């Protein structure tokens, strides 16, 4: 598993995305990111970068363990490790069983009535983001607020698998950039509890004169394969994110998601971007 250790707090960040530039623990900028490494290794792929990180990790691990005496209390340590592992596995099994039971009741395919019904335009807070939806959305509170940043988040749930999350941020006097914004968005998807096997591609996208990036891919959540689309836009200190997901293979869900993405409009302070 490729890891990038933060020089500020020592946290080992799992490298699943080429856009990883901020530490998932302290939020500070990481050194040795893929973009920095690529400058010294032009033409090298993201997989080659991860192989490089794996090799560096094994090298450091070997050097560290080489100077330790590991035989002392090995039997006791092994017993403790076994007990802890059993406790963790039992806990994980019970947690997964409860999550799977709940998740199986909420995931389904999108009915055709969603597409045929009335769609309305909804404004997502004060920072100019609006989208067309087949039903009302509700505001959600961020569990962790970034210092000096105003964040407004909204969520739409069709009740049958199709969901959308709409975020707008104002970093006030701090200028943001697309790479950082995309990194944040990808990390929110990758690090969500219960999510694994994330695969995606990124392509340019636009809303009016505003240029952004569309991240499109799949992930496994509690045994269900989901498709997701995440459009990210930035301008000076403002950042917008539209994320839609549905069960993989759900054709009505894919059509509804595309309709939502096509409807994105971004206006702020009364002026079209």
PDB file of C-alpha atoms in Angstrom:
ATOM      1  CA  UNK A   1       0.000   0.000   0.000  1.00  0.00           C
ATOM      2  CA  UNK A   2       1.556   3.269  -1.158  1.00  0.00           C
ATOM      3  CA  UNK A   3       1.840   5.868   1.604  1.00  0.00           C
ATOM      4  CA  UNK A   4       2.956   9.479   1.789  1.00  0.00           C
ATOM      5  CA  UNK A   5       4.090  10.481   5.276  1.00  0.00           C
ATOM      6  CA  UNK A   6       3.302  14.037   6.368  1.00  0.00           C
ATOM      7  CA  UNK A   7       6.431  15.880   7.531  1.00  0.00           C
ATOM      8  CA  UNK A   8       4.281  18.117   9.759  1.00  0.00           C
ATOM      9  CA  UNK A   9       2.434  15.528  11.876  1.00  0.00           C
ATOM     10  CA  UNK A  10       3.915  12.165  10.813  1.00  0.00           C
ATOM     11  CA  UNK A  11       0.599  10.782   9.554  1.00  0.00           C
ATOM     12  CA  UNK A  12       0.858   8.113   6.833  1.00  0.00           C
ATOM     13  CA  UNK A  13      -1.548   9.083   4.037  1.00  0.00           C
ATOM     14  CA  UNK A  14      -2.655   6.229   1.783  1.00  0.00           C
ATOM     15  CA  UNK A  15      -2.045   7.287  -1.831  1.00  0.00           C
ATOM     16  CA  UNK A  16      -5.143   6.352  -3.817  1.00  0.00           C
ATOM     17  CA  UNK A  17      -5.342   9.496  -5.916  1.00  0.00           C
ATOM     18  CA  UNK A  18      -2.869  11.429  -8.036  1.00  0.00           C
ATOM     19  CA  UNK A  19      -4.495  14.571  -6.627  1.00  0.00           C
ATOM     20  CA  UNK A  20      -3.407  13.900  -3.025  1.00  0.00           C
ATOM     21  CA  UNK A  21      -1.619  17.077  -1.892  1.00  0.00           C
ATOM     22  CA  UNK A  22      -3.039  17.730   1.589  1.00  0.00           C
ATOM     23  CA  UNK A  23      -2.547  15.620   4.713  1.00  0.00           C
ATOM     24  CA  UNK A  24      -5.742  13.831   5.732  1.00  0.00           C
ATOM     25  CA  UNK A  25      -4.828  14.325   9.398  1.00  0.00           C
ATOM     26  CA  UNK A  26      -3.602  17.906   9.807  1.00  0.00           C
ATOM     27  CA  UNK A  27      -4.653  19.377   6.442  1.00  0.00           C
ATOM     28  CA  UNK A  28      -1.205  20.807   5.645  1.00  0.00           C
ATOM     29  CA  UNK A  29       0.482  20.467   2.262  1.00  0.00           C
ATOM     30  CA  UNK A  30       2.403  17.248   1.684  1.00  0.00           C
ATOM     31  CA  UNK A  31       5.879  17.010   0.252  1.00  0.00           C
ATOM     32  CA  UNK A  32       6.821  14.518  -2.453  1.00  0.00           C
ATOM     33  CA  UNK A  33       3.406  14.492  -4.131  1.00  0.00           C
ATOM     34  CA  UNK A  34       2.830  12.883  -7.513  1.00  0.00           C
ATOM     35  CA  UNK A  35       3.010  16.224  -9.333  1.00  0.00           C
ATOM     36  CA  UNK A  36       6.331  17.065  -7.645  1.00  0.00           C
ATOM     37  CA  UNK A  37       7.732  13.581  -8.340  1.00  0.00           C
ATOM     38  CA  UNK A  38       6.560  13.741 -11.981  1.00  0.00           C
ATOM     39  CA  UNK A  39       8.679  16.861 -12.576  1.00  0.00           C
ATOM     40  CA  UNK A  40      11.799  14.834 -11.810  1.00  0.00           C
ATOM     41  CA  UNK A  41      10.462  11.740 -13.607  1.00  0.00           C
ATOM     42  CA  UNK A  42       8.734  13.023 -16.771  1.00  0.00           C
ATOM     43  CA  UNK A  43       6.695  10.435 -18.614  1.00  0.00           C
ATOM     44  CA  UNK A  44       6.348   8.183 -15.567  1.00  0.00           C
ATOM     45  CA  UNK A  45       2.842   6.969 -14.653  1.00  0.00           C
ATOM     46  CA  UNK A  46       0.899   7.215 -11.403  1.00  0.00           C
ATOM     47  CA  UNK A  47       1.406   3.457 -10.891  1.00  0.00           C
ATOM     48  CA  UNK A  48       5.165   3.940 -11.192  1.00  0.00           C
ATOM     49  CA  UNK A  49       4.933   6.645  -8.526  1.00  0.00           C
ATOM     50  CA  UNK A  50       3.112   4.283  -6.160  1.00  0.00           C
ATOM     51  CA  UNK A  51       5.711   1.573  -6.785  1.00  0.00           C
ATOM     52  CA  UNK A  52       8.402   4.119  -5.904  1.00  0.00           C
ATOM     53  CA  UNK A  53       6.623   4.969  -2.636  1.00  0.00           C
ATOM     54  CA  UNK A  54       6.232   1.264  -1.811  1.00  0.00           C
ATOM     55  CA  UNK A  55       9.957   0.695  -2.350  1.00  0.00           C
ATOM     56  CA  UNK A  56      10.869   3.688  -0.171  1.00  0.00           C
ATOM     57  CA  UNK A  57       8.532   2.470   2.585  1.00  0.00           C
ATOM     58  CA  UNK A  58      10.074  -1.030   2.580  1.00  0.00           C
ATOM     59  CA  UNK A  59      13.568   0.463   2.638  1.00  0.00           C
ATOM     60  CA  UNK A  60      12.815   2.641   5.660  1.00  0.00           C
ATOM     61  CA  UNK A  61      11.024  -0.212   7.391  1.00  0.00           C
ATOM     62  CA  UNK A  62      13.997  -2.546   6.869  1.00  0.00           C
ATOM     63  CA  UNK A  63      16.467   0.039   8.162  1.00  0.00           C
ATOM     64  CA  UNK A  64      14.331   0.692  11.240  1.00  0.00           C
ATOM     65  CA  UNK A  65      13.723  -2.933  12.113  1.00  0.00           C
ATOM     66  CA  UNK A  66      17.352  -3.880  11.445  1.00  0.00           C
ATOM     67  CA  UNK A  67      18.496  -2.062  14.573  1.00  0.00           C
ATOM     68  CA  UNK A  68      15.909  -3.600  16.910  1.00  0.00           C
ATOM     69  CA  UNK A  69      16.030  -6.709  19.037  1.00  0.00           C
ATOM     70  CA  UNK A  70      12.736  -8.404  18.203  1.00  0.00           C
ATOM     71  CA  UNK A  71      12.985 -11.731  20.008  1.00  0.00           C
ATOM     72  CA  UNK A  72      12.403 -10.391  23.543  1.00  0.00           C
ATOM     73  CA  UNK A  73       8.859 -10.991  24.742  1.00  0.00           C
ATOM     74  CA  UNK A  74       7.882 -12.230  21.284  1.00  0.00           C
ATOM     75  CA  UNK A  75       5.508 -14.828  22.695  1.00  0.00           C
ATOM     76  CA  UNK A  76       3.664 -12.297  24.884  1.00  0.00           C
ATOM     77  CA  UNK A  77       3.509  -9.735  22.072  1.00  0.00           C
ATOM     78  CA  UNK A  78       2.170 -12.378  19.702  1.00  0.00           C
ATOM     79  CA  UNK A  79      -0.558 -13.366  22.140  1.00  0.00           C
ATOM     80  CA  UNK A  80      -1.597  -9.746  22.709  1.00  0.00           C
ATOM     81  CA  UNK A  81      -1.625  -9.110  18.971  1.00  0.00           C
ATOM     82  CA  UNK A  82      -3.800 -12.161  18.386  1.00  0.00           C
ATOM     83  CA  UNK A  83      -6.320 -11.092  21.044  1.00  0.00           C
ATOM     84  CA  UNK A  84      -6.469  -7.548  19.698  1.00  0.00           C
ATOM     85  CA  UNK A  85      -6.896  -8.851  16.152  1.00  0.00           C
ATOM     86  CA  UNK A  86      -9.784 -11.092  17.182  1.00  0.00           C
ATOM     87  CA  UNK A  87     -11.507  -8.218  18.969  1.00  0.00           C
ATOM     88  CA  UNK A  88     -11.055  -5.962  15.925  1.00  0.00           C
ATOM     89  CA  UNK A  89     -12.338  -8.603  13.501  1.00  0.00           C
ATOM     90  CA  UNK A  90     -15.412  -9.364  15.617  1.00  0.00           C
ATOM     91  CA  UNK A  91     -16.149  -5.657  15.966  1.00  0.00           C
ATOM     92  CA  UNK A  92     -15.708  -5.116  12.236  1.00  0.00           C
ATOM     93  CA  UNK A  93     -18.005  -8.037  11.461  1.00  0.00           C
ATOM     94  CA  UNK A  94     -20.763  -6.753  13.734  1.00  0.00           C
ATOM     95  CA  UNK A  95     -20.384  -3.220  12.360  1.00  0.00           C
ATOM     96  CA  UNK A  96     -20.505  -4.447   8.768  1.00  0.00           C
ATOM     97  CA  UNK A  97     -23.557  -6.636   9.461  1.00  0.00           C
ATOM     98  CA  UNK A  98     -25.485  -3.708  10.908  1.00  0.00           C
ATOM     99  CA  UNK A  99     -24.373  -1.344   8.140  1.00  0.00           C
ATOM    100  CA  UNK A 100     -25.204  -3.843   5.405  1.00  0.00           C
ATOM    101  CA  UNK A 101     -28.678  -4.432   6.816  1.00  0.00           C
ATOM    102  CA  UNK A 102     -29.379  -0.679   6.812  1.00  0.00           C
ATOM    103  CA  UNK A 103     -27.711  -0.074   3.447  1.00  0.00           C
ATOM    104  CA  UNK A 104     -29.632  -2.854   1.690  1.00  0.00           C
ATOM    105  CA  UNK A 105     -32.884  -1.153   2.643  1.00  0.00           C
ATOM    106  CA  UNK A 106     -31.908   2.167   1.043  1.00  0.00           C
ATOM    107  CA  UNK A 107     -30.099   1.201  -2.184  1.00  0.00           C
ATOM    108  CA  UNK A 108     -32.136   0.435  -5.262  1.00  0.00           C
ATOM    109  CA  UNK A 109     -32.589   1.379  -8.894  1.00  0.00           C
ATOM    110  CA  UNK A 110     -34.043   4.731  -9.851  1.00  0.00           C
ATOM    111  CA  UNK A 111     -37.709   4.482 -10.975  1.00  0.00           C
ATOM    112  CA  UNK A 112     -38.731   5.996 -14.319  1.00  0.00           C
ATOM    113  CA  UNK A 113     -41.119   8.281 -12.423  1.00  0.00           C
ATOM    114  CA  UNK A 114     -38.044  10.278 -11.305  1.00  0.00           C
ATOM    115  CA  UNK A 115     -37.294  11.126 -14.931  1.00  0.00           C
ATOM    116  CA  UNK A 116     -40.901  11.752 -15.926  1.00  0.00           C
ATOM    117  CA  UNK A 117     -41.808  13.860 -12.902  1.00  0.00           C
ATOM    118  CA  UNK A 118     -41.440  17.599 -12.449  1.00  0.00           C
ATOM    119  CA  UNK A 119     -37.930  18.952 -11.976  1.00  0.00           C
ATOM    120  CA  UNK A 120     -37.284  22.318 -10.345  1.00  0.00           C
ATOM    121  CA  UNK A 121     -34.248  24.544  -9.935  1.00  0.00           C
ATOM    122  CA  UNK A 122     -32.882  24.760  -6.394  1.00  0.00           C
ATOM    123  CA  UNK A 123     -30.307  27.240  -5.123  1.00  0.00           C
ATOM    124  CA  UNK A 124     -27.614  25.740  -2.896  1.00  0.00           C
ATOM    125  CA  UNK A 125     -26.868  28.505  -0.397  1.00  0.00           C
ATOM    126  CA  UNK A 126     -25.419  31.987  -0.853  1.00  0.00           C
ATOM    127  CA  UNK A 127     -22.504  31.351  -3.171  1.00  0.00           C
ATOM    128  CA  UNK A 128     -24.338  31.073  -6.482  1.00  0.00           C
ATOM    129  CA  UNK A 129     -24.632  27.314  -7.068  1.00  0.00           C
ATOM    130  CA  UNK A 130     -27.967  26.012  -8.387  1.00  0.00           C
ATOM    131  CA  UNK A 131     -29.115  22.727  -9.965  1.00  0.00           C
ATOM    132  CA  UNK A 132     -32.256  21.104 -11.346  1.00  0.00           C
ATOM    133  CA  UNK A 133     -33.623  18.296  -9.151  1.00  0.00           C
ATOM    134  CA  UNK A 134     -36.684  15.996  -9.152  1.00  0.00           C
ATOM    135  CA  UNK A 135     -37.275  16.752  -5.469  1.00  0.00           C
ATOM    136  CA  UNK A 136     -36.305  18.962  -2.569  1.00  0.00           C
ATOM    137  CA  UNK A 137     -32.867  18.928  -0.993  1.00  0.00           C
ATOM    138  CA  UNK A 138     -31.987  19.656   2.609  1.00  0.00           C
ATOM    139  CA  UNK A 139     -29.097  21.505   4.183  1.00  0.00           C
ATOM    140  CA  UNK A 140     -26.551  19.432   6.072  1.00  0.00           C
ATOM    141  CA  UNK A 141     -24.026  20.594   8.650  1.00  0.00           C
ATOM    142  CA  UNK A 142     -20.357  19.900   8.097  1.00  0.00           C
ATOM    143  CA  UNK A 143     -18.855  17.886  10.969  1.00  0.00           C
ATOM    144  CA  UNK A 144     -15.557  19.735  10.679  1.00  0.00           C
ATOM    145  CA  UNK A 145     -15.381  23.355   9.563  1.00  0.00           C
ATOM    146  CA  UNK A 146     -12.149  24.568   7.990  1.00  0.00           C
ATOM    147  CA  UNK A 147     -10.783  27.624   9.786  1.00  0.00           C
ATOM    148  CA  UNK A 148     -11.531  30.859   7.935  1.00  0.00           C
ATOM    149  CA  UNK A 149     -13.772  29.098   5.401  1.00  0.00           C
ATOM    150  CA  UNK A 150     -17.533  29.346   5.007  1.00  0.00           C
ATOM    151  CA  UNK A 151     -19.089  26.077   3.850  1.00  0.00           C
ATOM    152  CA  UNK A 152     -22.662  25.352   2.800  1.00  0.00           C
ATOM    153  CA  UNK A 153     -23.713  21.777   1.988  1.00  0.00           C
ATOM    154  CA  UNK A 154     -26.987  20.329   0.740  1.00  0.00           C
ATOM    155  CA  UNK A 155     -28.141  16.767   0.127  1.00  0.00           C
ATOM    156  CA  UNK A 156     -30.767  15.221  -2.145  1.00  0.00           C
ATOM    157  CA  UNK A 157     -31.975  11.649  -1.624  1.00  0.00           C
ATOM    158  CA  UNK A 158     -34.507  10.074  -3.980  1.00  0.00           C
ATOM    159  CA  UNK A 159     -35.104   7.250  -1.494  1.00  0.00           C
ATOM    160  CA  UNK A 160     -34.146   4.663  -4.097  1.00  0.00           C
ATOM    161  CA  UNK A 161     -30.395   4.927  -4.553  1.00  0.00           C
ATOM    162  CA  UNK A 162     -30.006   8.193  -6.488  1.00  0.00           C
ATOM    163  CA  UNK A 163     -28.337  10.789  -4.272  1.00  0.00           C
ATOM    164  CA  UNK A 164     -26.688  14.152  -4.723  1.00  0.00           C
ATOM    165  CA  UNK A 165     -24.471  16.338  -2.548  1.00  0.00           C
ATOM    166  CA  UNK A 166     -23.903  20.012  -3.328  1.00  0.00           C
ATOM    167  CA  UNK A 167     -21.182  22.018  -1.599  1.00  0.00           C
ATOM    168  CA  UNK A 168     -20.102  25.624  -1.900  1.00  0.00           C
ATOM    169  CA  UNK A 169     -17.157  27.115  -0.050  1.00  0.00           C
ATOM    170  CA  UNK A 170     -15.791  30.610   0.352  1.00  0.00           C
ATOM    171  CA  UNK A 171     -12.200  30.638   1.557  1.00  0.00           C
ATOM    172  CA  UNK A 172     -12.512  34.417   1.960  1.00  0.00           C
ATOM    173  CA  UNK A 173      -9.097  36.041   1.460  1.00  0.00           C
ATOM    174  CA  UNK A 174      -7.336  32.767   0.580  1.00  0.00           C
ATOM    175  CA  UNK A 175      -7.161  31.953  -3.132  1.00  0.00           C
ATOM    176  CA  UNK A 176      -7.921  28.325  -3.934  1.00  0.00           C
ATOM    177  CA  UNK A 177      -6.986  26.286  -7.009  1.00  0.00           C
ATOM    178  CA  UNK A 178      -8.578  23.446  -8.951  1.00  0.00           C
ATOM    179  CA  UNK A 179      -5.976  20.820  -8.014  1.00  0.00           C
ATOM    180  CA  UNK A 180      -6.483  21.423  -4.287  1.00  0.00           C
ATOM    181  CA  UNK A 181     -10.269  21.435  -4.646  1.00  0.00           C
ATOM    182  CA  UNK A 182     -10.239  18.166  -6.605  1.00  0.00           C
ATOM    183  CA  UNK A 183      -7.956  16.616  -3.983  1.00  0.00           C
ATOM    184  CA  UNK A 184     -10.451  17.516  -1.257  1.00  0.00           C
ATOM    185  CA  UNK A 185     -13.346  16.081  -3.256  1.00  0.00           C
ATOM    186  CA  UNK A 186     -11.554  12.811  -4.029  1.00  0.00           C
ATOM    187  CA  UNK A 187     -10.489  12.385  -0.408  1.00  0.00           C
ATOM    188  CA  UNK A 188     -14.084  12.816   0.763  1.00  0.00           C
ATOM    189  CA  UNK A 189     -15.102   9.948  -1.514  1.00  0.00           C
ATOM    190  CA  UNK A 190     -12.121   7.665  -0.870  1.00  0.00           C
ATOM    191  CA  UNK A 191     -12.091   8.108   2.913  1.00  0.00           C
ATOM    192  CA  UNK A 192     -15.829   7.650   3.496  1.00  0.00           C
ATOM    193  CA  UNK A 193     -16.432   4.752   5.954  1.00  0.00           C
ATOM    194  CA  UNK A 194     -17.380   1.535   4.178  1.00  0.00           C
ATOM    195  CA  UNK A 195     -16.010   2.634   0.789  1.00  0.00           C
ATOM    196  CA  UNK A 196     -13.341   0.601  -1.049  1.00  0.00           C
ATOM    197  CA  UNK A 197     -12.141  -0.255  -4.576  1.00  0.00           C
ATOM    198  CA  UNK A 198     -12.390   3.321  -5.837  1.00  0.00           C
ATOM    199  CA  UNK A 199     -11.648   3.742  -9.544  1.00  0.00           C
ATOM    200  CA  UNK A 200     -12.130   6.926 -11.534  1.00  0.00           C
ATOM    201  CA  UNK A 201     -11.132   9.107 -14.462  1.00  0.00           C
ATOM    202  CA  UNK A 202     -11.022  12.895 -14.675  1.00  0.00           C
ATOM    203  CA  UNK A 203     -11.899  15.127 -17.607  1.00  0.00           C
ATOM    204  CA  UNK A 204     -12.382  18.874 -18.147  1.00  0.00           C
ATOM    205  CA  UNK A 205     -15.885  20.260 -17.656  1.00  0.00           C
ATOM    206  CA  UNK A 206     -17.368  23.754 -17.838  1.00  0.00           C
ATOM    207  CA  UNK A 207     -20.299  25.755 -16.518  1.00  0.00           C
ATOM    208  CA  UNK A 208     -20.713  28.946 -18.495  1.00  0.00           C
ATOM    209  CA  UNK A 209     -17.259  30.534 -18.671  1.00  0.00           C
ATOM    210  CA  UNK A 210     -16.110  28.647 -15.579  1.00  0.00           C
ATOM    211  CA  UNK A 211     -13.709  25.727 -16.161  1.00  0.00           C
ATOM    212  CA  UNK A 212     -13.624  22.729 -13.858  1.00  0.00           C
ATOM    213  CA  UNK A 213     -12.910  19.008 -13.629  1.00  0.00           C
ATOM    214  CA  UNK A 214     -15.376  16.094 -13.725  1.00  0.00           C
ATOM    215  CA  UNK A 215     -14.367  13.015 -11.735  1.00  0.00           C
ATOM    216  CA  UNK A 216     -16.310   9.947 -12.865  1.00  0.00           C
ATOM    217  CA  UNK A 217     -15.917   6.439 -11.510  1.00  0.00           C
ATOM    218  CA  UNK A 218     -17.106   3.596  -9.309  1.00  0.00           C
ATOM    219  CA  UNK A 219     -16.610   2.366  -5.754  1.00  0.00           C
ATOM    220  CA  UNK A 220     -17.709  -0.497  -3.545  1.00  0.00           C
ATOM    221  CA  UNK A 221     -19.810   0.483  -0.543  1.00  0.00           C
ATOM    222  CA  UNK A 222     -20.785  -2.299   1.838  1.00  0.00           C
ATOM    223  CA  UNK A 223     -20.788  -4.821  -1.010  1.00  0.00           C
ATOM    224  CA  UNK A 224     -22.703  -2.646  -3.477  1.00  0.00           C
ATOM    225  CA  UNK A 225     -20.977  -1.265  -6.574  1.00  0.00           C
ATOM    226  CA  UNK A 226     -21.880   2.394  -7.014  1.00  0.00           C
ATOM    227  CA  UNK A 227     -21.273   4.838  -9.874  1.00  0.00           C
ATOM    228  CA  UNK A 228     -20.429   8.428  -9.023  1.00  0.00           C
ATOM    229  CA  UNK A 229     -19.833  11.754 -10.748  1.00  0.00           C
ATOM    230  CA  UNK A 230     -18.193  14.739  -9.079  1.00  0.00           C
ATOM    231  CA  UNK A 231     -17.910  18.115 -10.838  1.00  0.00           C
ATOM    232  CA  UNK A 232     -15.539  20.613  -9.193  1.00  0.00           C
ATOM    233  CA  UNK A 233     -15.181  24.310 -10.042  1.00  0.00           C
ATOM    234  CA  UNK A 234     -13.119  27.117  -8.497  1.00  0.00           C
ATOM    235  CA  UNK A 235     -12.721  30.867  -8.928  1.00  0.00           C
ATOM    236  CA  UNK A 236     -10.421  32.949  -6.724  1.00  0.00           C
ATOM    237  CA  UNK A 237     -11.551  32.119  -3.154  1.00  0.00           C
ATOM    238  CA  UNK A 238     -14.747  30.290  -4.171  1.00  0.00           C
ATOM    239  CA  UNK A 239     -15.107  26.545  -4.623  1.00  0.00           C
ATOM    240  CA  UNK A 240     -18.130  24.522  -5.810  1.00  0.00           C
ATOM    241  CA  UNK A 241     -18.690  20.776  -5.845  1.00  0.00           C
ATOM    242  CA  UNK A 242     -21.584  18.715  -7.253  1.00  0.00           C
ATOM    243  CA  UNK A 243     -21.518  14.980  -6.511  1.00  0.00           C
ATOM    244  CA  UNK A 244     -24.143  12.485  -7.731  1.00  0.00           C
ATOM    245  CA  UNK A 245     -24.209   8.729  -7.162  1.00  0.00           C
ATOM    246  CA  UNK A 246     -26.384   5.737  -7.998  1.00  0.00           C
ATOM    247  CA  UNK A 247     -26.217   1.951  -8.123  1.00  0.00           C
ATOM    248  CA  UNK A 248     -23.891   0.770 -10.896  1.00  0.00           C
ATOM    249  CA  UNK A 249     -25.906  -0.375 -13.907  1.00  0.00           C
ATOM    250  CA  UNK A 250     -28.895   1.793 -12.990  1.00  0.00           C
ATOM    251  CA  UNK A 251     -29.691   3.355 -16.387  1.00  0.00           C
ATOM    252  CA  UNK A 252     -32.383   5.685 -15.027  1.00  0.00           C
ATOM    253  CA  UNK A 253     -29.958   6.787 -12.312  1.00  0.00           C
ATOM    254  CA  UNK A 254     -27.263   7.511 -14.906  1.00  0.00           C
ATOM    255  CA  UNK A 255     -29.696   9.583 -16.988  1.00  0.00           C
ATOM    256  CA  UNK A 256     -30.891  11.511 -13.925  1.00  0.00           C
ATOM    257  CA  UNK A 257     -27.294  12.126 -12.812  1.00  0.00           C
ATOM    258  CA  UNK A 258     -26.378  13.497 -16.231  1.00  0.00           C
ATOM    259  CA  UNK A 259     -29.413  15.766 -16.160  1.00  0.00           C
ATOM    260  CA  UNK A 260     -28.332  17.149 -12.793  1.00  0.00           C
ATOM    261  CA  UNK A 261     -24.763  17.735 -13.973  1.00  0.00           C
ATOM    262  CA  UNK A 262     -25.952  19.419 -17.189  1.00  0.00           C
ATOM    263  CA  UNK A 263     -28.172  21.754 -15.162  1.00  0.00           C
ATOM    264  CA  UNK A 264     -25.362  23.198 -13.015  1.00  0.00           C
ATOM    265  CA  UNK A 265     -25.316  26.980 -12.986  1.00  0.00           C
ATOM    266  CA  UNK A 266     -22.910  29.078 -10.959  1.00  0.00           C
ATOM    267  CA  UNK A 267     -23.619  32.723 -10.228  1.00  0.00           C
ATOM    268  CA  UNK A 268     -22.262  34.694  -7.307  1.00  0.00           C
ATOM    269  CA  UNK A 269     -23.102  38.128  -5.971  1.00  0.00           C
ATOM    270  CA  UNK A 270     -25.740  38.371  -8.670  1.00  0.00           C
ATOM    271  CA  UNK A 271     -23.243  38.126 -11.548  1.00  0.00           C
ATOM    272  CA  UNK A 272     -22.903  35.214 -13.953  1.00  0.00           C
ATOM    273  CA  UNK A 273     -19.432  33.689 -13.802  1.00  0.00           C
TER     274      UNK A 273
END
